[in-house]
Amino acid sequence: DEEAMHAAISRTVETLGGLQIVFANAGINGMQTPIEEMTLDEWHATVDTNLTGTFLTVKHSIPHLRAAGGGAIVIPA
């Protein structure tokens, strides 16, 4: 949820006084099922959580990292 991510990052910056590092680690393993049995809705839930969640975290963090003069983004594989 983009609004929730933006609000969470804004609250973090307000509470801590800035942002120097972002660790985008939220994700799900998806459905533990053979791919031929996975539904399209299950696939979309996995992609939305893992990829879109990471995208939104980075998107809303970058302005604060730039304002701090730089920083780091960690996205574990």
PDB file of C-alpha atoms in Angstrom:
ATOM      1  CA  ASP A   1       0.000   0.000   0.000  1.00  0.00           C
ATOM      2  CA  GLU A   2       1.756   3.118  -1.223  1.00  0.00           C
ATOM      3  CA  GLU A   3       0.117   5.508   1.238  1.00  0.00           C
ATOM      4  CA  ALA A   4       1.036   3.278   4.184  1.00  0.00           C
ATOM      5  CA  MET A   5       4.648   2.982   3.008  1.00  0.00           C
ATOM      6  CA  HIS A   6       4.959   6.733   2.516  1.00  0.00           C
ATOM      7  CA  ALA A   7       3.482   7.349   5.981  1.00  0.00           C
ATOM      8  CA  ALA A   8       5.769   4.780   7.636  1.00  0.00           C
ATOM      9  CA  ILE A   9       8.894   6.302   6.119  1.00  0.00           C
ATOM     10  CA  SER A  10       7.765   9.821   6.976  1.00  0.00           C
ATOM     11  CA  ARG A  11       7.121   8.801  10.610  1.00  0.00           C
ATOM     12  CA  THR A  12      10.548   7.154  10.755  1.00  0.00           C
ATOM     13  CA  VAL A  13      12.257  10.300   9.483  1.00  0.00           C
ATOM     14  CA  GLU A  14      10.307  12.488  11.916  1.00  0.00           C
ATOM     15  CA  THR A  15      11.052  10.195  14.861  1.00  0.00           C
ATOM     16  CA  LEU A  16      14.738   9.572  14.125  1.00  0.00           C
ATOM     17  CA  GLY A  17      15.594  12.906  12.532  1.00  0.00           C
ATOM     18  CA  GLY A  18      16.581  11.533   9.142  1.00  0.00           C
ATOM     19  CA  LEU A  19      17.330   8.447   7.127  1.00  0.00           C
ATOM     20  CA  GLN A  20      20.776   7.109   6.270  1.00  0.00           C
ATOM     21  CA  ILE A  21      20.079   3.446   5.493  1.00  0.00           C
ATOM     22  CA  VAL A  22      17.150   1.436   4.186  1.00  0.00           C
ATOM     23  CA  PHE A  23      16.908  -2.331   4.564  1.00  0.00           C
ATOM     24  CA  ALA A  24      14.112  -3.519   2.267  1.00  0.00           C
ATOM     25  CA  ASN A  25      13.627  -7.050   3.546  1.00  0.00           C
ATOM     26  CA  ALA A  26       9.870  -7.610   3.634  1.00  0.00           C
ATOM     27  CA  GLY A  27       8.644 -10.449   1.494  1.00  0.00           C
ATOM     28  CA  ILE A  28       6.868 -13.752   1.350  1.00  0.00           C
ATOM     29  CA  ASN A  29       7.934 -17.113  -0.017  1.00  0.00           C
ATOM     30  CA  GLY A  30       4.785 -17.425  -2.024  1.00  0.00           C
ATOM     31  CA  MET A  31       2.761 -20.572  -2.200  1.00  0.00           C
ATOM     32  CA  GLN A  32       4.521 -23.819  -1.444  1.00  0.00           C
ATOM     33  CA  THR A  33       3.001 -25.643  -4.355  1.00  0.00           C
ATOM     34  CA  PRO A  34       4.103 -26.875  -7.763  1.00  0.00           C
ATOM     35  CA  ILE A  35       3.911 -24.001 -10.215  1.00  0.00           C
ATOM     36  CA  GLU A  36       1.340 -25.767 -12.351  1.00  0.00           C
ATOM     37  CA  GLU A  37      -1.002 -25.800  -9.336  1.00  0.00           C
ATOM     38  CA  MET A  38      -0.424 -22.170  -8.353  1.00  0.00           C
ATOM     39  CA  THR A  39      -3.274 -19.823  -9.131  1.00  0.00           C
ATOM     40  CA  LEU A  40      -2.759 -16.514 -10.835  1.00  0.00           C
ATOM     41  CA  ASP A  41      -4.024 -14.735  -7.706  1.00  0.00           C
ATOM     42  CA  GLU A  42      -1.380 -16.515  -5.590  1.00  0.00           C
ATOM     43  CA  TRP A  43       1.302 -15.509  -8.104  1.00  0.00           C
ATOM     44  CA  HIS A  44       0.151 -11.876  -8.071  1.00  0.00           C
ATOM     45  CA  ALA A  45       0.135 -11.801  -4.261  1.00  0.00           C
ATOM     46  CA  THR A  46       3.760 -12.980  -4.196  1.00  0.00           C
ATOM     47  CA  VAL A  47       4.934 -10.542  -6.873  1.00  0.00           C
ATOM     48  CA  ASP A  48       3.016  -7.625  -5.369  1.00  0.00           C
ATOM     49  CA  THR A  49       4.440  -8.236  -1.921  1.00  0.00           C
ATOM     50  CA  ASN A  50       8.038  -8.934  -2.923  1.00  0.00           C
ATOM     51  CA  LEU A  51       8.613  -6.655  -5.890  1.00  0.00           C
ATOM     52  CA  THR A  52       6.111  -3.859  -5.416  1.00  0.00           C
ATOM     53  CA  GLY A  53       6.865  -3.675  -1.691  1.00  0.00           C
ATOM     54  CA  THR A  54      10.571  -3.279  -2.374  1.00  0.00           C
ATOM     55  CA  PHE A  55       9.912  -0.704  -5.096  1.00  0.00           C
ATOM     56  CA  LEU A  56       7.709   1.408  -2.818  1.00  0.00           C
ATOM     57  CA  THR A  57      10.204   1.214   0.051  1.00  0.00           C
ATOM     58  CA  VAL A  58      13.034   2.443  -2.155  1.00  0.00           C
ATOM     59  CA  LYS A  59      10.908   5.017  -3.988  1.00  0.00           C
ATOM     60  CA  HIS A  60       9.795   6.764  -0.813  1.00  0.00           C
ATOM     61  CA  SER A  61      13.179   6.455   0.903  1.00  0.00           C
ATOM     62  CA  ILE A  62      15.384   7.974  -1.806  1.00  0.00           C
ATOM     63  CA  PRO A  63      14.302  11.606  -1.246  1.00  0.00           C
ATOM     64  CA  HIS A  64      15.241  11.310   2.443  1.00  0.00           C
ATOM     65  CA  LEU A  65      18.560   9.653   1.650  1.00  0.00           C
ATOM     66  CA  ARG A  66      19.371  12.443  -0.800  1.00  0.00           C
ATOM     67  CA  ALA A  67      18.381  15.062   1.786  1.00  0.00           C
ATOM     68  CA  ALA A  68      20.831  13.425   4.214  1.00  0.00           C
ATOM     69  CA  GLY A  69      23.608  13.736   1.640  1.00  0.00           C
ATOM     70  CA  GLY A  70      23.579  10.039   0.726  1.00  0.00           C
ATOM     71  CA  GLY A  71      23.086   6.707   2.338  1.00  0.00           C
ATOM     72  CA  ALA A  72      22.680   3.046   1.606  1.00  0.00           C
ATOM     73  CA  ILE A  73      19.905   0.782   0.344  1.00  0.00           C
ATOM     74  CA  VAL A  74      20.152  -2.918   1.155  1.00  0.00           C
ATOM     75  CA  ILE A  75      17.957  -5.390  -0.722  1.00  0.00           C
ATOM     76  CA  PRO A  76      18.815  -8.962   0.288  1.00  0.00           C
ATOM     77  CA  ALA A  77      18.606 -11.604  -2.403  1.00  0.00           C
TER      78      ALA A  77
END
